[in-house]
Amino acid sequence: MNRTDRLYALVEELRACAPRRVSARELAARYEVSVRTVERDIGALQQAGVPIFADVGRAGGYTLDPSRTLPPLNFTPAEAVAVAIMLGRAGGTPFSRAARTALHKIVTAMPEADGATARELAGRIRFLTDPASSEPASVPAVLEEAMSARRVVRIAYVDVAGAETVRDVEPLAFTGASRGWYLIGWCRLRGTFRVFRIDRVRRAALLDEAAPERRLEEFDEAPRDFVMRPLEFV
């Protein structure tokens, strides 16, 4: 059993046993791996957002919160791959990390046969990417957290002329266009609203300060050739 299949199997095993706790030793014996391997696999699943809880001690073990898991989904393999394609294009966006964990949850919740077929089909999809792209992977994640937590973020930003400045920014919104993704925020360095291209943010650090409440309607600097529309859940 390869690691991907084992991760899927671990989640299904914990879901089937919930709310009973299953020890690492039990799981290791079942999948014929070491206890350390099980612990690493569980850690990887937890980092991906799977709600696995651990209790230490003789009666301890791992359990899955059934109220926060997805039941088996009725995605066809082709539908799952279609979702994966769209999420795969989230690289470099503020939600690229969340896209990866969302895809993992979808595939994990699919019936085993459909999940295997979807992974095989996904193996025949290829993206063309720019090898010169040097955007730090941590930057979008920090900006996502700043937006979600409504906290001030300190960024090192390179403008079109190549000059770098350090600014404290109150995040207001993200906007996407054909050229990439942008952060709209109140720039304390300039004392006004500014639009920052995310791929020009070289470093980003979350500050402890909560961002003051500001209304997106106050921002009126959208390009005249574009209409800004909200993301809709349908």
mmCIF file of N, CA and C in Angstrom, residues 69-170:
data_model
loop_
_atom_site.group_PDB
_atom_site.id
_atom_site.type_symbol
_atom_site.label_atom_id
_atom_site.label_comp_id
_atom_site.label_asym_id
_atom_site.label_seq_id
_atom_site.Cartn_x
_atom_site.Cartn_y
_atom_site.Cartn_z
ATOM 1 N N THR A 69 -16.612 15.915 9.650
ATOM 2 C CA THR A 69 -16.120 15.174 8.499
ATOM 3 C C THR A 69 -17.164 15.141 7.412
ATOM 4 N N LEU A 70 -16.702 14.910 6.207
ATOM 5 C CA LEU A 70 -17.611 14.786 5.076
ATOM 6 C C LEU A 70 -18.048 13.332 4.928
ATOM 7 N N PRO A 71 -19.339 13.088 4.676
ATOM 8 C CA PRO A 71 -19.755 11.725 4.364
ATOM 9 C C PRO A 71 -19.234 11.365 2.977
ATOM 10 N N PRO A 72 -19.319 10.085 2.579
ATOM 11 C CA PRO A 72 -18.910 9.736 1.222
ATOM 12 C C PRO A 72 -19.607 10.620 0.201
ATOM 13 N N LEU A 73 -18.838 11.213 -0.703
ATOM 14 C CA LEU A 73 -19.389 12.165 -1.661
ATOM 15 C C LEU A 73 -19.738 11.480 -2.971
ATOM 16 N N ASN A 74 -20.734 12.034 -3.650
ATOM 17 C CA ASN A 74 -21.176 11.469 -4.909
ATOM 18 C C ASN A 74 -20.510 12.132 -6.104
ATOM 19 N N PHE A 75 -19.290 12.637 -5.925
ATOM 20 C CA PHE A 75 -18.515 13.122 -7.060
ATOM 21 C C PHE A 75 -18.133 11.944 -7.946
ATOM 22 N N THR A 76 -18.269 12.117 -9.250
ATOM 23 C CA THR A 76 -17.665 11.151 -10.152
ATOM 24 C C THR A 76 -16.165 11.437 -10.206
ATOM 25 N N PRO A 77 -15.347 10.472 -10.638
ATOM 26 C CA PRO A 77 -13.918 10.760 -10.773
ATOM 27 C C PRO A 77 -13.651 11.982 -11.646
ATOM 28 N N ALA A 78 -14.404 12.135 -12.758
ATOM 29 C CA ALA A 78 -14.194 13.286 -13.640
ATOM 30 C C ALA A 78 -14.552 14.586 -12.938
ATOM 31 N N GLU A 79 -15.624 14.586 -12.130
ATOM 32 C CA GLU A 79 -15.996 15.795 -11.389
ATOM 33 C C GLU A 79 -14.921 16.149 -10.367
ATOM 34 N N ALA A 80 -14.385 15.139 -9.695
ATOM 35 C CA ALA A 80 -13.322 15.390 -8.715
ATOM 36 C C ALA A 80 -12.095 15.977 -9.396
ATOM 37 N N VAL A 81 -11.751 15.467 -10.580
ATOM 38 C CA VAL A 81 -10.596 16.003 -11.305
ATOM 39 C C VAL A 81 -10.876 17.433 -11.764
ATOM 40 N N ALA A 82 -12.123 17.714 -12.175
ATOM 41 C CA ALA A 82 -12.477 19.081 -12.569
ATOM 42 C C ALA A 82 -12.283 20.050 -11.408
ATOM 43 N N VAL A 83 -12.701 19.627 -10.211
ATOM 44 C CA VAL A 83 -12.481 20.457 -9.021
ATOM 45 C C VAL A 83 -10.983 20.623 -8.766
ATOM 46 N N ALA A 84 -10.231 19.523 -8.931
ATOM 47 C CA ALA A 84 -8.788 19.575 -8.706
ATOM 48 C C ALA A 84 -8.109 20.528 -9.680
ATOM 49 N N ILE A 85 -8.581 20.565 -10.926
ATOM 50 C CA ILE A 85 -7.999 21.473 -11.916
ATOM 51 C C ILE A 85 -8.195 22.923 -11.485
ATOM 52 N N MET A 86 -9.411 23.244 -11.057
ATOM 53 C CA MET A 86 -9.672 24.618 -10.633
ATOM 54 C C MET A 86 -8.867 24.966 -9.380
ATOM 55 N N LEU A 87 -8.804 24.029 -8.436
ATOM 56 C CA LEU A 87 -8.022 24.294 -7.231
ATOM 57 C C LEU A 87 -6.532 24.320 -7.536
ATOM 58 N N GLY A 88 -6.110 23.529 -8.541
ATOM 59 C CA GLY A 88 -4.712 23.533 -8.927
ATOM 60 C C GLY A 88 -4.259 24.867 -9.491
ATOM 61 N N ARG A 89 -5.205 25.623 -10.017
ATOM 62 C CA ARG A 89 -4.881 26.961 -10.534
ATOM 63 C C ARG A 89 -4.881 28.018 -9.435
ATOM 64 N N ALA A 90 -5.074 27.587 -8.197
ATOM 65 C CA ALA A 90 -5.069 28.531 -7.076
ATOM 66 C C ALA A 90 -3.666 28.851 -6.598
ATOM 67 N N GLY A 91 -2.654 28.207 -7.186
ATOM 68 C CA GLY A 91 -1.285 28.499 -6.798
ATOM 69 C C GLY A 91 -0.961 29.972 -6.968
ATOM 70 N N GLY A 92 -0.371 30.573 -5.931
ATOM 71 C CA GLY A 92 -0.055 31.993 -5.979
ATOM 72 C C GLY A 92 -1.187 32.882 -5.526
ATOM 73 N N THR A 93 -2.379 32.307 -5.290
ATOM 74 C CA THR A 93 -3.497 33.095 -4.786
ATOM 75 C C THR A 93 -3.446 33.125 -3.259
ATOM 76 N N PRO A 94 -4.225 34.004 -2.641
ATOM 77 C CA PRO A 94 -4.206 34.057 -1.180
ATOM 78 C C PRO A 94 -4.717 32.778 -0.527
ATOM 79 N N PHE A 95 -5.434 31.943 -1.270
ATOM 80 C CA PHE A 95 -6.038 30.754 -0.683
ATOM 81 C C PHE A 95 -5.456 29.471 -1.258
ATOM 82 N N SER A 96 -4.201 29.514 -1.701
ATOM 83 C CA SER A 96 -3.581 28.325 -2.286
ATOM 84 C C SER A 96 -3.430 27.210 -1.259
ATOM 85 N N ARG A 97 -3.085 27.548 -0.026
ATOM 86 C CA ARG A 97 -2.942 26.524 1.010
ATOM 87 C C ARG A 97 -4.298 25.901 1.333
ATOM 88 N N ALA A 98 -5.339 26.729 1.451
ATOM 89 C CA ALA A 98 -6.671 26.212 1.731
ATOM 90 C C ALA A 98 -7.177 25.349 0.584
ATOM 91 N N ALA A 99 -6.789 25.683 -0.652
ATOM 92 C CA ALA A 99 -7.198 24.881 -1.809
ATOM 93 C C ALA A 99 -6.636 23.469 -1.708
ATOM 94 N N ARG A 100 -5.386 23.351 -1.270
ATOM 95 C CA ARG A 100 -4.778 22.028 -1.140
ATOM 96 C C ARG A 100 -5.475 21.197 -0.074
ATOM 97 N N THR A 101 -5.769 21.791 1.071
ATOM 98 C CA THR A 101 -6.427 21.029 2.127
ATOM 99 C C THR A 101 -7.860 20.684 1.740
ATOM 100 N N ALA A 102 -8.547 21.579 1.009
ATOM 101 C CA ALA A 102 -9.912 21.288 0.561
ATOM 102 C C ALA A 102 -9.926 20.098 -0.387
ATOM 103 N N LEU A 103 -8.971 20.066 -1.315
ATOM 104 C CA LEU A 103 -8.911 18.959 -2.265
ATOM 105 C C LEU A 103 -8.634 17.652 -1.538
ATOM 106 N N HIS A 104 -7.747 17.695 -0.548
ATOM 107 C CA HIS A 104 -7.436 16.486 0.215
ATOM 108 C C HIS A 104 -8.694 15.959 0.909
ATOM 109 N N LYS A 105 -9.499 16.849 1.478
ATOM 110 C CA LYS A 105 -10.724 16.437 2.160
ATOM 111 C C LYS A 105 -11.714 15.811 1.178
ATOM 112 N N ILE A 106 -11.817 16.395 -0.014
ATOM 113 C CA ILE A 106 -12.745 15.860 -1.014
ATOM 114 C C ILE A 106 -12.359 14.447 -1.416
ATOM 115 N N VAL A 107 -11.084 14.259 -1.759
ATOM 116 C CA VAL A 107 -10.638 12.941 -2.213
ATOM 117 C C VAL A 107 -10.734 11.917 -1.088
ATOM 118 N N THR A 108 -10.413 12.332 0.137
ATOM 119 C CA THR A 108 -10.480 11.419 1.275
ATOM 120 C C THR A 108 -11.903 10.935 1.528
ATOM 121 N N ALA A 109 -12.903 11.793 1.283
ATOM 122 C CA ALA A 109 -14.293 11.441 1.563
ATOM 123 C C ALA A 109 -14.952 10.647 0.438
ATOM 124 N N MET A 110 -14.293 10.535 -0.714
ATOM 125 C CA MET A 110 -14.875 9.788 -1.824
ATOM 126 C C MET A 110 -14.780 8.290 -1.566
ATOM 127 N N PRO A 111 -15.693 7.491 -2.142
ATOM 128 C CA PRO A 111 -15.536 6.038 -2.078
ATOM 129 C C PRO A 111 -14.173 5.626 -2.623
ATOM 130 N N GLU A 112 -13.621 4.568 -2.056
ATOM 131 C CA GLU A 112 -12.240 4.194 -2.358
ATOM 132 C C GLU A 112 -11.999 3.985 -3.844
ATOM 133 N N ALA A 113 -12.910 3.272 -4.522
ATOM 134 C CA ALA A 113 -12.706 2.979 -5.947
ATOM 135 C C ALA A 113 -12.731 4.257 -6.775
ATOM 136 N N ASP A 114 -13.680 5.160 -6.467
ATOM 137 C CA ASP A 114 -13.771 6.416 -7.214
ATOM 138 C C ASP A 114 -12.547 7.282 -6.939
ATOM 139 N N GLY A 115 -12.080 7.282 -5.689
ATOM 140 C CA GLY A 115 -10.891 8.062 -5.363
ATOM 141 C C GLY A 115 -9.677 7.571 -6.124
ATOM 142 N N ALA A 116 -9.533 6.257 -6.225
ATOM 143 C CA ALA A 116 -8.401 5.689 -6.953
ATOM 144 C C ALA A 116 -8.480 6.042 -8.434
ATOM 145 N N THR A 117 -9.681 5.967 -9.007
ATOM 146 C CA THR A 117 -9.858 6.326 -10.423
ATOM 147 C C THR A 117 -9.558 7.803 -10.648
ATOM 148 N N ALA A 118 -9.996 8.645 -9.699
ATOM 149 C CA ALA A 118 -9.740 10.087 -9.828
ATOM 150 C C ALA A 118 -8.246 10.374 -9.774
ATOM 151 N N ARG A 119 -7.523 9.694 -8.882
ATOM 152 C CA ARG A 119 -6.077 9.915 -8.793
ATOM 153 C C ARG A 119 -5.370 9.456 -10.074
ATOM 154 N N GLU A 120 -5.841 8.348 -10.653
ATOM 155 C CA GLU A 120 -5.236 7.871 -11.897
ATOM 156 C C GLU A 120 -5.487 8.854 -13.029
ATOM 157 N N LEU A 121 -6.713 9.388 -13.103
ATOM 158 C CA LEU A 121 -7.035 10.363 -14.150
ATOM 159 C C LEU A 121 -6.243 11.655 -13.934
ATOM 160 N N ALA A 122 -6.111 12.081 -12.680
ATOM 161 C CA ALA A 122 -5.347 13.306 -12.379
ATOM 162 C C ALA A 122 -3.891 13.154 -12.792
ATOM 163 N N GLY A 123 -3.382 11.928 -12.754
ATOM 164 C CA GLY A 123 -1.996 11.697 -13.154
ATOM 165 C C GLY A 123 -1.747 11.949 -14.618
ATOM 166 N N ARG A 124 -2.832 12.109 -15.399
ATOM 167 C CA ARG A 124 -2.691 12.383 -16.835
ATOM 168 C C ARG A 124 -3.014 13.831 -17.184
ATOM 169 N N ILE A 125 -3.013 14.687 -16.157
ATOM 170 C CA ILE A 125 -3.220 16.128 -16.347
ATOM 171 C C ILE A 125 -1.912 16.834 -16.050
ATOM 172 N N ARG A 126 -1.526 17.773 -16.898
ATOM 173 C CA ARG A 126 -0.281 18.524 -16.708
ATOM 174 C C ARG A 126 -0.547 20.022 -16.843
ATOM 175 N N PHE A 127 0.112 20.813 -15.989
ATOM 176 C CA PHE A 127 0.059 22.274 -16.064
ATOM 177 C C PHE A 127 1.387 22.798 -16.607
ATOM 178 N N LEU A 128 1.318 23.859 -17.372
ATOM 179 C CA LEU A 128 2.518 24.569 -17.788
ATOM 180 C C LEU A 128 2.715 25.742 -16.828
ATOM 181 N N THR A 129 3.868 25.795 -16.169
ATOM 182 C CA THR A 129 4.135 26.852 -15.197
ATOM 183 C C THR A 129 5.413 27.588 -15.572
ATOM 184 N N ASP A 130 5.520 28.785 -15.055
ATOM 185 C CA ASP A 130 6.689 29.616 -15.320
ATOM 186 C C ASP A 130 7.802 29.248 -14.342
ATOM 187 N N PRO A 131 8.904 28.669 -14.814
ATOM 188 C CA PRO A 131 9.983 28.274 -13.881
ATOM 189 C C PRO A 131 10.672 29.472 -13.248
ATOM 190 N N ALA A 132 10.466 30.672 -13.813
ATOM 191 C CA ALA A 132 11.134 31.860 -13.273
ATOM 192 C C ALA A 132 10.374 32.464 -12.098
ATOM 193 N N SER A 133 9.190 31.927 -11.818
ATOM 194 C CA SER A 133 8.401 32.485 -10.726
ATOM 195 C C SER A 133 9.134 32.293 -9.408
ATOM 196 N N SER A 134 9.286 33.374 -8.656
ATOM 197 C CA SER A 134 10.071 33.315 -7.415
ATOM 198 C C SER A 134 9.271 33.788 -6.210
ATOM 199 N N GLU A 135 7.968 33.773 -6.311
ATOM 200 C CA GLU A 135 7.146 34.244 -5.197
ATOM 201 C C GLU A 135 7.290 33.317 -3.995
ATOM 202 N N PRO A 136 7.653 33.827 -2.826
ATOM 203 C CA PRO A 136 7.778 32.972 -1.645
ATOM 204 C C PRO A 136 6.444 32.300 -1.327
ATOM 205 N N ALA A 137 6.476 30.996 -1.082
ATOM 206 C CA ALA A 137 5.241 30.245 -0.858
ATOM 207 C C ALA A 137 4.513 30.714 0.395
ATOM 208 N N SER A 138 5.240 31.262 1.371
ATOM 209 C CA SER A 138 4.613 31.646 2.636
ATOM 210 C C SER A 138 3.820 32.943 2.529
ATOM 211 N N VAL A 139 4.114 33.760 1.521
ATOM 212 C CA VAL A 139 3.477 35.073 1.435
ATOM 213 C C VAL A 139 1.959 34.968 1.300
ATOM 214 N N PRO A 140 1.411 34.211 0.325
ATOM 215 C CA PRO A 140 -0.049 34.145 0.229
ATOM 216 C C PRO A 140 -0.710 33.629 1.497
ATOM 217 N N ALA A 141 -0.075 32.664 2.181
ATOM 218 C CA ALA A 141 -0.658 32.119 3.406
ATOM 219 C C ALA A 141 -0.739 33.182 4.493
ATOM 220 N N VAL A 142 0.291 34.008 4.629
ATOM 221 C CA VAL A 142 0.275 35.073 5.637
ATOM 222 C C VAL A 142 -0.804 36.100 5.302
ATOM 223 N N LEU A 143 -0.931 36.447 4.028
ATOM 224 C CA LEU A 143 -1.953 37.418 3.631
ATOM 225 C C LEU A 143 -3.353 36.859 3.849
ATOM 226 N N GLU A 144 -3.530 35.569 3.575
ATOM 227 C CA GLU A 144 -4.831 34.936 3.840
ATOM 228 C C GLU A 144 -5.183 35.019 5.318
ATOM 229 N N GLU A 145 -4.206 34.716 6.169
ATOM 230 C CA GLU A 145 -4.455 34.769 7.611
ATOM 231 C C GLU A 145 -4.758 36.187 8.067
ATOM 232 N N ALA A 146 -4.044 37.160 7.506
ATOM 233 C CA ALA A 146 -4.293 38.559 7.869
ATOM 234 C C ALA A 146 -5.716 38.974 7.507
ATOM 235 N N MET A 147 -6.185 38.539 6.328
ATOM 236 C CA MET A 147 -7.536 38.879 5.894
ATOM 237 C C MET A 147 -8.570 38.173 6.768
ATOM 238 N N SER A 148 -8.363 36.868 7.013
ATOM 239 C CA SER A 148 -9.336 36.096 7.782
ATOM 240 C C SER A 148 -9.425 36.586 9.222
ATOM 241 N N ALA A 149 -8.275 36.901 9.818
ATOM 242 C CA ALA A 149 -8.240 37.330 11.221
ATOM 243 C C ALA A 149 -8.428 38.835 11.381
ATOM 244 N N ARG A 150 -8.488 39.567 10.262
ATOM 245 C CA ARG A 150 -8.623 41.032 10.289
ATOM 246 C C ARG A 150 -7.524 41.663 11.135
ATOM 247 N N ARG A 151 -6.270 41.319 10.755
ATOM 248 C CA ARG A 151 -5.124 41.866 11.471
ATOM 249 C C ARG A 151 -4.200 42.597 10.512
ATOM 250 N N VAL A 152 -3.473 43.566 11.067
ATOM 251 C CA VAL A 152 -2.535 44.354 10.269
ATOM 252 C C VAL A 152 -1.378 43.456 9.839
ATOM 253 N N VAL A 153 -0.914 43.628 8.608
ATOM 254 C CA VAL A 153 0.192 42.840 8.092
ATOM 255 C C VAL A 153 1.303 43.778 7.632
ATOM 256 N N ARG A 154 2.540 43.408 7.916
ATOM 257 C CA ARG A 154 3.705 44.194 7.476
ATOM 258 C C ARG A 154 4.295 43.514 6.247
ATOM 259 N N ILE A 155 4.389 44.240 5.148
ATOM 260 C CA ILE A 155 4.867 43.643 3.904
ATOM 261 C C ILE A 155 6.082 44.399 3.376
ATOM 262 N N ALA A 156 6.943 43.662 2.704
ATOM 263 C CA ALA A 156 8.018 44.267 1.916
ATOM 264 C C ALA A 156 7.560 44.182 0.477
ATOM 265 N N TYR A 157 7.353 45.348 -0.142
ATOM 266 C CA TYR A 157 6.712 45.408 -1.455
ATOM 267 C C TYR A 157 7.640 46.050 -2.477
ATOM 268 N N VAL A 158 7.702 45.416 -3.643
ATOM 269 C CA VAL A 158 8.522 45.931 -4.745
ATOM 270 C C VAL A 158 7.597 46.539 -5.799
ATOM 271 N N ASP A 159 7.781 47.835 -6.094
ATOM 272 C CA ASP A 159 6.903 48.479 -7.072
ATOM 273 C C ASP A 159 7.380 48.211 -8.488
ATOM 274 N N VAL A 160 6.686 48.786 -9.464
ATOM 275 C CA VAL A 160 6.972 48.515 -10.864
ATOM 276 C C VAL A 160 8.371 48.976 -11.260
ATOM 277 N N ALA A 161 8.931 49.940 -10.538
ATOM 278 C CA ALA A 161 10.280 50.431 -10.833
ATOM 279 C C ALA A 161 11.365 49.614 -10.144
ATOM 280 N N GLY A 162 10.954 48.628 -9.326
ATOM 281 C CA GLY A 162 11.930 47.781 -8.645
ATOM 282 C C GLY A 162 12.337 48.278 -7.278
ATOM 283 N N ALA A 163 11.735 49.363 -6.795
ATOM 284 C CA ALA A 163 12.065 49.893 -5.470
ATOM 285 C C ALA A 163 11.278 49.141 -4.403
ATOM 286 N N GLU A 164 11.973 48.773 -3.334
ATOM 287 C CA GLU A 164 11.318 48.026 -2.247
ATOM 288 C C GLU A 164 11.042 48.938 -1.063
ATOM 289 N N THR A 165 9.823 48.842 -0.530
ATOM 290 C CA THR A 165 9.438 49.585 0.670
ATOM 291 C C THR A 165 8.782 48.625 1.647
ATOM 292 N N VAL A 166 8.872 48.956 2.917
ATOM 293 C CA VAL A 166 8.212 48.170 3.962
ATOM 294 C C VAL A 166 7.010 48.971 4.447
ATOM 295 N N ARG A 167 5.846 48.336 4.455
ATOM 296 C CA ARG A 167 4.607 49.040 4.788
ATOM 297 C C ARG A 167 3.766 48.203 5.746
ATOM 298 N N ASP A 168 3.044 48.866 6.640
ATOM 299 C CA ASP A 168 2.013 48.208 7.436
ATOM 300 C C ASP A 168 0.679 48.448 6.730
ATOM 301 N N VAL A 169 -0.029 47.362 6.476
ATOM 302 C CA VAL A 169 -1.251 47.429 5.666
ATOM 303 C C VAL A 169 -2.419 46.829 6.429
ATOM 304 N N GLU A 170 -3.538 47.528 6.396
ATOM 305 C CA GLU A 170 -4.788 47.008 6.949
ATOM 306 C C GLU A 170 -5.541 46.322 5.809
#
